[in-house]
Coordinates of C-alpha atoms and ligand atoms in Angstrom, one line a residue:
M1069 CA -29.2 -25.8 -126.8
F1070 CA -30.1 -29.5 -126.6
K1071 CA -26.9 -30.5 -128.5
K1072 CA -24.7 -28.0 -126.6
Y1073 CA -25.8 -29.2 -123.2
D1074 CA -25.7 -32.9 -123.9
P1075 CA -26.6 -34.7 -120.7
L1076 CA -24.4 -37.6 -121.7
K1077 CA -21.5 -35.2 -121.2
D1078 CA -22.9 -34.1 -117.9
K1079 CA -23.0 -30.5 -118.9
M1080 CA -25.2 -28.1 -116.9
L1081 CA -26.9 -25.0 -118.3
Q1082 CA -26.0 -22.0 -116.1
V1083 CA -26.3 -18.3 -117.0
M1084 CA -25.4 -16.5 -113.8
D1085 CA -23.0 -17.2 -110.9
D1086 CA -23.8 -17.3 -107.2
D1087 CA -23.8 -13.5 -107.0
G1088 CA -26.0 -12.9 -110.0
K1089 CA -23.2 -12.1 -112.4
V1090 CA -24.0 -13.2 -116.0
I1091 CA -21.4 -15.8 -117.1
A1092 CA -23.1 -17.0 -120.3
P1093 CA -24.5 -13.9 -122.0
A1094 CA -25.1 -15.9 -125.3
V1095 CA -27.9 -17.9 -123.6
K1096 CA -29.3 -15.2 -121.3
P1097 CA -32.9 -14.7 -122.2
A1098 CA -34.1 -11.3 -123.2
I1099 CA -36.7 -10.3 -120.6
P1100 CA -37.7 -6.6 -120.2
D1101 CA -36.5 -5.0 -117.0
D1102 CA -40.0 -4.4 -115.5
E1103 CA -41.0 -8.0 -116.1
L1104 CA -37.8 -9.2 -114.4
V1105 CA -38.6 -7.1 -111.3
D1106 CA -42.1 -8.6 -111.4
V1107 CA -40.6 -12.2 -111.5
Y1108 CA -38.4 -11.3 -108.5
K1109 CA -41.4 -10.0 -106.6
K1110 CA -43.3 -13.2 -107.3
M1111 CA -40.4 -15.3 -106.1
Q1112 CA -40.4 -13.2 -102.9
F1113 CA -44.1 -13.6 -102.5
A1114 CA -43.9 -17.4 -102.9
R1115 CA -41.1 -17.6 -100.4
T1116 CA -43.0 -15.4 -97.9
L1117 CA -46.1 -17.5 -98.2
D1118 CA -44.1 -20.7 -98.0
L1119 CA -42.3 -19.6 -94.8
M1120 CA -45.6 -18.4 -93.3
M1121 CA -47.2 -21.8 -94.0
V1122 CA -44.5 -23.5 -92.0
S1123 CA -45.1 -21.0 -89.2
F1124 CA -48.9 -21.5 -89.3
Q1125 CA -48.3 -25.3 -89.1
R1126 CA -46.0 -24.7 -86.1
Q1127 CA -48.7 -22.7 -84.4
G1128 CA -51.1 -25.6 -84.9
R1129 CA -53.2 -23.7 -87.4
M1130 CA -52.3 -25.8 -90.5
Y1131 CA -51.7 -29.5 -91.2
T1132 CA -48.5 -30.9 -92.6
Y1133 CA -46.7 -28.8 -95.3
P1134 CA -43.8 -29.4 -97.7
P1135 CA -41.5 -26.3 -97.7
N1136 CA -40.3 -25.0 -101.0
V1137 CA -37.5 -22.7 -99.8
G1138 CA -34.5 -22.7 -102.1
Q1139 CA -36.5 -24.1 -105.1
E1140 CA -38.3 -20.9 -106.2
A1141 CA -36.5 -20.2 -109.5
I1142 CA -38.0 -23.3 -111.1
S1143 CA -41.6 -22.4 -110.4
A1144 CA -40.9 -18.7 -111.3
A1145 CA -39.6 -19.7 -114.8
A1146 CA -42.3 -22.2 -115.5
G1147 CA -44.9 -19.7 -114.2
K1148 CA -43.6 -17.0 -116.5
I1149 CA -43.9 -19.2 -119.6
M1150 CA -47.2 -21.0 -119.0
R1151 CA -50.3 -19.6 -120.7
D1152 CA -53.9 -20.2 -119.6
R1153 CA -54.3 -23.0 -122.2
D1154 CA -51.1 -24.8 -121.0
W1155 CA -51.4 -27.4 -118.3
L1156 CA -49.7 -27.6 -114.9
V1157 CA -49.4 -31.1 -113.6
P1158 CA -47.8 -30.6 -110.2
A1159 CA -46.2 -32.8 -107.6
F1160 CA -46.6 -30.8 -104.4
R1161 CA -43.5 -28.6 -104.0
E1162 CA -43.9 -25.9 -106.7
L1163 CA -46.0 -23.3 -104.9
G1164 CA -44.9 -20.4 -107.1
A1165 CA -46.1 -22.3 -110.2
W1166 CA -49.5 -22.9 -108.6
L1167 CA -49.9 -19.2 -107.9
A1168 CA -48.7 -18.3 -111.5
K1169 CA -51.3 -20.7 -112.9
G1170 CA -54.0 -18.8 -111.0
A1171 CA -54.4 -20.7 -107.7
K1172 CA -55.8 -18.5 -105.0
M1173 CA -54.2 -18.4 -101.6
R1174 CA -57.5 -19.5 -100.1
D1175 CA -57.3 -22.7 -102.1
V1176 CA -53.7 -23.3 -101.2
F1177 CA -54.7 -23.0 -97.5
L1178 CA -57.7 -25.2 -98.0
Y1179 CA -55.6 -27.8 -99.8
W1180 CA -53.0 -28.0 -97.1
G1181 CA -55.7 -27.7 -94.4
G1182 CA -57.1 -31.0 -95.7
H1183 CA -60.4 -29.5 -96.9
E1184 CA -61.9 -31.2 -100.0
D1185 CA -62.8 -27.8 -101.5
G1186 CA -59.0 -27.2 -101.7
A1187 CA -58.6 -29.8 -104.4
R1188 CA -60.7 -27.9 -106.9
F1189 CA -58.5 -24.8 -107.6
S1190 CA -61.4 -23.4 -109.6
D1191 CA -59.6 -20.1 -110.5
A1192 CA -56.7 -21.9 -112.1
P1193 CA -57.4 -23.1 -115.6
N1194 CA -55.8 -26.4 -116.7
F1195 CA -54.3 -27.2 -113.3
L1196 CA -54.5 -30.7 -111.9
P1197 CA -54.8 -31.2 -108.2
P1198 CA -51.4 -31.8 -106.5
S1199 CA -50.3 -35.4 -106.5
V1200 CA -49.0 -36.9 -103.3
P1201 CA -48.6 -40.5 -104.7
I1202 CA -45.2 -39.9 -106.1
A1203 CA -44.9 -39.7 -109.9
S1204 CA -48.5 -40.9 -110.5
Q1205 CA -49.1 -37.4 -112.0
L1206 CA -46.7 -38.1 -114.9
V1207 CA -48.9 -40.7 -116.5
H1208 CA -51.8 -38.2 -116.4
A1209 CA -49.5 -35.6 -118.0
A1210 CA -48.6 -38.0 -120.8
G1211 CA -52.3 -38.7 -121.3
I1212 CA -53.1 -35.0 -121.4
G1213 CA -50.4 -34.5 -124.0
F1214 CA -51.9 -37.3 -126.1
A1215 CA -55.3 -35.6 -125.9
I1216 CA -53.8 -32.3 -126.9
N1217 CA -52.4 -33.9 -130.1
Y1218 CA -55.7 -35.8 -130.7
K1219 CA -57.7 -32.6 -130.5
K1220 CA -55.1 -30.6 -132.4
E1221 CA -54.8 -28.0 -129.6
D1222 CA -52.0 -25.6 -129.1
S1223 CA -51.1 -26.4 -125.5
V1224 CA -48.1 -27.7 -123.6
V1225 CA -48.1 -29.7 -120.4
F1226 CA -45.7 -28.7 -117.6
A1227 CA -45.3 -31.8 -115.4
V1228 CA -43.3 -31.7 -112.2
V1229 CA -41.7 -34.5 -110.2
G1230 CA -38.9 -34.9 -107.6
D1231 CA -35.6 -36.8 -107.9
G1232 CA -37.1 -39.6 -105.9
G1233 CA -40.0 -39.8 -108.3
T1234 CA -37.6 -40.9 -111.1
S1235 CA -37.3 -44.3 -109.4
E1236 CA -41.0 -44.9 -109.8
G1237 CA -42.4 -47.1 -112.6
D1238 CA -44.8 -44.3 -113.5
F1239 CA -42.0 -42.0 -114.4
H1240 CA -40.7 -44.5 -117.0
E1241 CA -44.1 -45.4 -118.4
A1242 CA -45.0 -41.7 -118.7
L1243 CA -41.7 -40.8 -120.5
N1244 CA -41.9 -43.7 -122.8
F1245 CA -45.4 -43.2 -124.0
A1246 CA -45.1 -39.4 -124.1
A1247 CA -42.2 -39.9 -126.5
V1248 CA -44.0 -42.6 -128.6
W1249 CA -47.0 -40.3 -128.9
K1250 CA -44.9 -37.1 -129.5
A1251 CA -46.9 -35.6 -126.6
P1252 CA -46.2 -31.9 -125.9
V1253 CA -45.0 -32.5 -122.3
I1254 CA -42.1 -30.9 -120.4
F1255 CA -41.1 -33.2 -117.6
I1256 CA -39.4 -31.1 -115.0
V1257 CA -37.5 -33.1 -112.4
Q1258 CA -36.8 -30.9 -109.3
N1259 CA -33.6 -32.6 -108.2
N1260 CA -33.5 -31.2 -104.7
Q1261 CA -31.1 -34.0 -103.9
F1262 CA -33.1 -35.8 -101.3
A1263 CA -36.3 -37.9 -101.3
I1264 CA -37.1 -37.4 -97.6
S1265 CA -33.8 -38.8 -96.1
V1266 CA -32.7 -40.7 -99.2
P1267 CA -29.9 -38.9 -101.2
V1268 CA -30.0 -38.9 -104.9
R1269 CA -26.9 -41.2 -105.2
M1270 CA -29.1 -43.9 -103.7
Q1271 CA -31.8 -43.4 -106.3
T1272 CA -29.6 -44.0 -109.4
V1273 CA -26.1 -44.6 -110.7
S1274 CA -26.9 -42.7 -113.9
K1275 CA -24.5 -39.8 -114.6
N1276 CA -27.4 -37.4 -113.9
L1277 CA -31.1 -37.5 -114.1
A1278 CA -31.5 -35.6 -117.5
V1279 CA -29.6 -38.5 -119.2
K1280 CA -32.7 -40.7 -118.6
S1281 CA -34.2 -38.9 -121.6
V1282 CA -31.8 -40.6 -124.0
A1283 CA -33.3 -44.1 -123.6
Y1284 CA -36.7 -42.7 -124.3
G1285 CA -35.6 -40.8 -127.4
M1286 CA -36.3 -37.3 -126.2
P1287 CA -34.1 -34.3 -125.6
G1288 CA -32.9 -33.8 -122.0
L1289 CA -31.2 -30.9 -120.3
K1290 CA -29.5 -30.6 -116.9
V1291 CA -30.0 -27.1 -115.7
D1292 CA -29.0 -25.0 -112.7
G1293 CA -32.3 -24.9 -111.0
N1294 CA -31.3 -22.0 -108.7
D1295 CA -30.6 -19.8 -111.7
F1296 CA -33.8 -18.1 -112.9
F1297 CA -32.2 -17.2 -116.3
A1298 CA -31.0 -20.7 -117.0
M1299 CA -34.4 -22.2 -116.0
Y1300 CA -36.2 -19.7 -118.2
A1301 CA -33.9 -20.3 -121.2
A1302 CA -34.3 -24.1 -120.8
L1303 CA -38.0 -24.1 -120.4
S1304 CA -38.7 -21.6 -123.2
E1305 CA -36.6 -23.7 -125.6
S1306 CA -38.5 -26.9 -124.5
F1307 CA -41.8 -25.1 -124.7
E1308 CA -41.2 -24.1 -128.4
Y1309 CA -39.9 -27.6 -129.2
A1310 CA -42.9 -29.3 -127.7
R1311 CA -45.4 -26.8 -129.1
K1312 CA -44.2 -27.4 -132.6
G1313 CA -45.1 -31.0 -132.5
N1314 CA -41.6 -32.5 -131.8
G1315 CA -42.6 -34.3 -128.6
P1316 CA -41.6 -34.2 -125.0
V1317 CA -38.5 -32.9 -123.2
L1318 CA -36.9 -33.9 -119.9
I1319 CA -35.4 -31.1 -117.7
E1320 CA -33.4 -31.9 -114.6
A1321 CA -33.4 -28.8 -112.5
L1322 CA -30.6 -29.1 -110.0
T1323 CA -31.5 -27.5 -106.7
F1324 CA -31.5 -28.1 -103.0
R1325 CA -34.4 -28.3 -100.6
R1326 CA -33.3 -25.9 -97.8
G1327 CA -36.1 -26.7 -95.5
A1328 CA -37.4 -30.0 -94.2
H1329 CA -39.1 -32.5 -96.4
T1330 CA -42.3 -31.7 -94.7
T1331 CA -43.2 -30.1 -91.3
S1332 CA -42.9 -33.6 -89.8
D1333 CA -39.3 -34.1 -90.9
D1334 CA -36.0 -33.3 -89.2
P1335 CA -33.3 -32.9 -91.9
S1336 CA -30.4 -32.6 -89.4
L1337 CA -30.7 -36.4 -89.0
Y1338 CA -29.5 -37.0 -92.6
R1339 CA -27.5 -34.0 -93.9
T1340 CA -24.8 -31.7 -92.6
E1341 CA -24.8 -28.0 -91.8
E1342 CA -21.9 -27.6 -94.2
E1343 CA -24.0 -28.8 -97.1
E1344 CA -26.8 -26.5 -96.1
K1345 CA -24.4 -23.5 -95.9
K1346 CA -23.0 -24.3 -99.4
W1347 CA -26.5 -24.2 -100.9
E1348 CA -27.5 -21.1 -98.9
A1349 CA -24.8 -19.3 -101.0
K1350 CA -26.6 -20.5 -104.2
D1351 CA -30.0 -19.2 -103.1
P1352 CA -32.1 -18.4 -106.2
I1353 CA -33.7 -15.2 -104.8
K1354 CA -30.3 -13.9 -103.7
R1355 CA -28.9 -14.6 -107.1
L1356 CA -31.6 -12.8 -109.1
R1357 CA -31.4 -9.9 -106.6
G1358 CA -27.7 -9.7 -107.2
Y1359 CA -28.4 -9.3 -110.9
L1360 CA -31.1 -6.7 -110.4
V1361 CA -29.0 -4.7 -108.0
S1362 CA -26.1 -4.8 -110.4
Q1363 CA -28.4 -3.4 -113.1
K1364 CA -29.8 -0.7 -110.7
L1365 CA -33.3 -2.2 -111.0
W1366 CA -33.5 -3.0 -107.3
K1367 CA -32.0 -2.0 -104.0
E1368 CA -31.4 -4.4 -101.1
S1369 CA -33.4 -2.1 -98.9
D1370 CA -36.4 -2.5 -101.1
D1371 CA -36.8 -6.1 -99.8
E1372 CA -38.0 -5.4 -96.3
P1373 CA -41.0 -3.2 -97.1
L1374 CA -42.0 -5.6 -99.8
V1375 CA -41.9 -8.7 -97.6
E1376 CA -43.7 -6.8 -94.8
Q1377 CA -46.5 -5.9 -97.1
Y1378 CA -46.8 -9.5 -98.4
K1379 CA -46.9 -10.8 -94.8
K1380 CA -49.8 -8.6 -94.0
E1381 CA -51.7 -9.7 -97.1
I1382 CA -51.0 -13.4 -96.3
E1383 CA -52.0 -13.1 -92.7
K1384 CA -55.3 -11.4 -93.7
E1385 CA -56.1 -14.2 -96.2
F1386 CA -55.2 -16.9 -93.7
I1387 CA -57.5 -15.4 -91.0
E1388 CA -60.3 -15.5 -93.6
Y1389 CA -59.5 -19.1 -94.4
E1390 CA -59.7 -20.0 -90.8
S1391 CA -63.4 -19.1 -90.7
Y1392 CA -64.1 -21.2 -93.7
P1393 CA -66.9 -23.7 -92.8
A1394 CA -65.6 -27.2 -91.9
Y1395 CA -66.2 -29.9 -94.5
K1396 CA -68.9 -32.4 -94.1
L1397 CA -68.1 -36.1 -93.4
E1398 CA -69.6 -37.2 -96.7
D1399 CA -67.1 -35.0 -98.6
V1400 CA -64.3 -37.4 -97.7
F1401 CA -66.1 -40.1 -99.7
K1402 CA -67.8 -38.0 -102.3
Y1403 CA -65.4 -37.4 -105.1
Q1404 CA -64.0 -40.6 -106.4
F1405 CA -67.1 -42.6 -107.5
K1406 CA -70.5 -41.5 -108.8
D1407 CA -72.2 -44.2 -106.8
L1408 CA -70.3 -45.1 -103.6
P1409 CA -69.3 -48.8 -103.6
E1410 CA -70.7 -50.8 -100.8
D1411 CA -67.4 -51.3 -98.9
L1412 CA -66.8 -47.5 -98.8
N1413 CA -70.3 -47.0 -97.7
R1414 CA -69.7 -49.3 -94.8
Q1415 CA -66.6 -47.3 -93.9
R1416 CA -68.5 -44.1 -94.1
I1417 CA -71.2 -45.4 -91.7
E1418 CA -68.4 -46.7 -89.3
Y1419 CA -66.6 -43.4 -89.4
E1420 CA -69.8 -41.5 -88.7
K1421 CA -70.4 -43.7 -85.7
F1422 CA -66.8 -43.1 -84.5
L1423 CA -67.2 -39.3 -84.8
N1424 CA -70.5 -39.5 -82.9
W1425 CA -68.8 -41.5 -80.2
K1426 CA -65.9 -39.0 -80.0
E1427 CA -68.4 -36.2 -79.7
A1428 CA -70.3 -37.9 -76.9
R1429 CA -67.1 -38.3 -74.9
K1430 CA -66.4 -34.5 -74.8
Ligands
TPP1805 C1 -46.0 -43.9 -104.3 C2 -45.5 -43.2 -103.1 N1 -44.5 -43.8 -102.3 C3 -44.1 -43.2 -101.2 C4 -44.6 -42.0 -100.8 C5 -44.1 -41.4 -99.5 N2 -43.3 -40.2 -99.9 C6 -43.9 -39.0 -99.8 S1 -42.8 -37.8 -100.4 C7 -41.6 -38.9 -100.7 C8 -40.3 -38.5 -101.3 C9 -40.4 -37.8 -102.6 O1 -39.2 -37.4 -103.0 P1 -38.9 -36.7 -104.3 O2 -39.6 -37.3 -105.4 O3 -37.4 -36.5 -104.5 O4 -39.6 -35.2 -104.1 P2 -39.4 -34.1 -103.0 O5 -40.2 -34.5 -101.8 O6 -37.9 -34.2 -102.7 O7 -39.8 -32.9 -103.6 C10 -42.1 -40.2 -100.4 C11 -41.2 -41.4 -100.5 C12 -45.7 -41.5 -101.6 N3 -46.2 -40.3 -101.2 N4 -46.1 -42.1 -102.7

């Protein structure tokens, strides 16, 4: 597959068309029907949760949130392949993969609610906290890969970054050393074509993003990121390659962020409605549903009751989260150092004074 879809030739791996019709049967992964329906339901769940998070934020019940809508196939494929002993090193826009790794909804709410307890994800084995400093997570991923080899473990690291992240030094350092160390890391670039308002053509003049693998001496694949089958095929091949000790792989998953960058962004300022419409037709859930319907595994009318049930579950969890005790002031300072350095201690005292002053004004 790596040879056939050589990124230097700008080839893209695609298995189904926009309607879910299989156009490359030779590379379509063999997944049992019931498991495929399960994947579809998980994608629907992730989307429902994602849309509701935006809605909670709009209601003033949640802090800022980065919508995932349109990018669900990437997380769904990674989520189906990852085992407990594999690592997920996330950026911040791969909610479905968090859930697949075992993250509980409560923790997702706590994380985006700015609560320190939300950074723990104690039910998700081998899951790093989301990384807002762009691409910094990739050096951690390379280091984990090094440790896996050192300890002779059978684990693979799934590390996620955005297209904008490929312009960061950390991206290049991580890829270089992962390759030198033959670290079992799959670097997944979610190329959603924008880094906030900056289009990908302003990030690079490379032919594509997968081609960056060539300089570091690792295989790279450009994949239709809205095509679940293509993502699954690419990631399972990469998984086997990395697991067998061959080293890292770079996957460029071409997709489109249908929502805003975060809830504090307005995409109408930097992209056209036409572009949005074009990508709506390539929606990953619509495409997988097209396939399932054609195989008589699903009916369009099955969607509504499913989503309604998910909405109820999510609302219930969210209400529970809202009664979670507020975090203590010291929690903000507690986790980085064993002994708080003097300057941070001064900040803590100052902040405490500020909070007391604010309280007294009420
Ligand atoms: C090191 C660093 N620089 C800048 C920012 C501000 N910032 C937050 S998200 C973002 C864009 C990221 O774009 P991309 O990597 O394409 O991921 P996407 O948000 O599209 O998923 C920027 C510049 C940051 N968080 N970290």
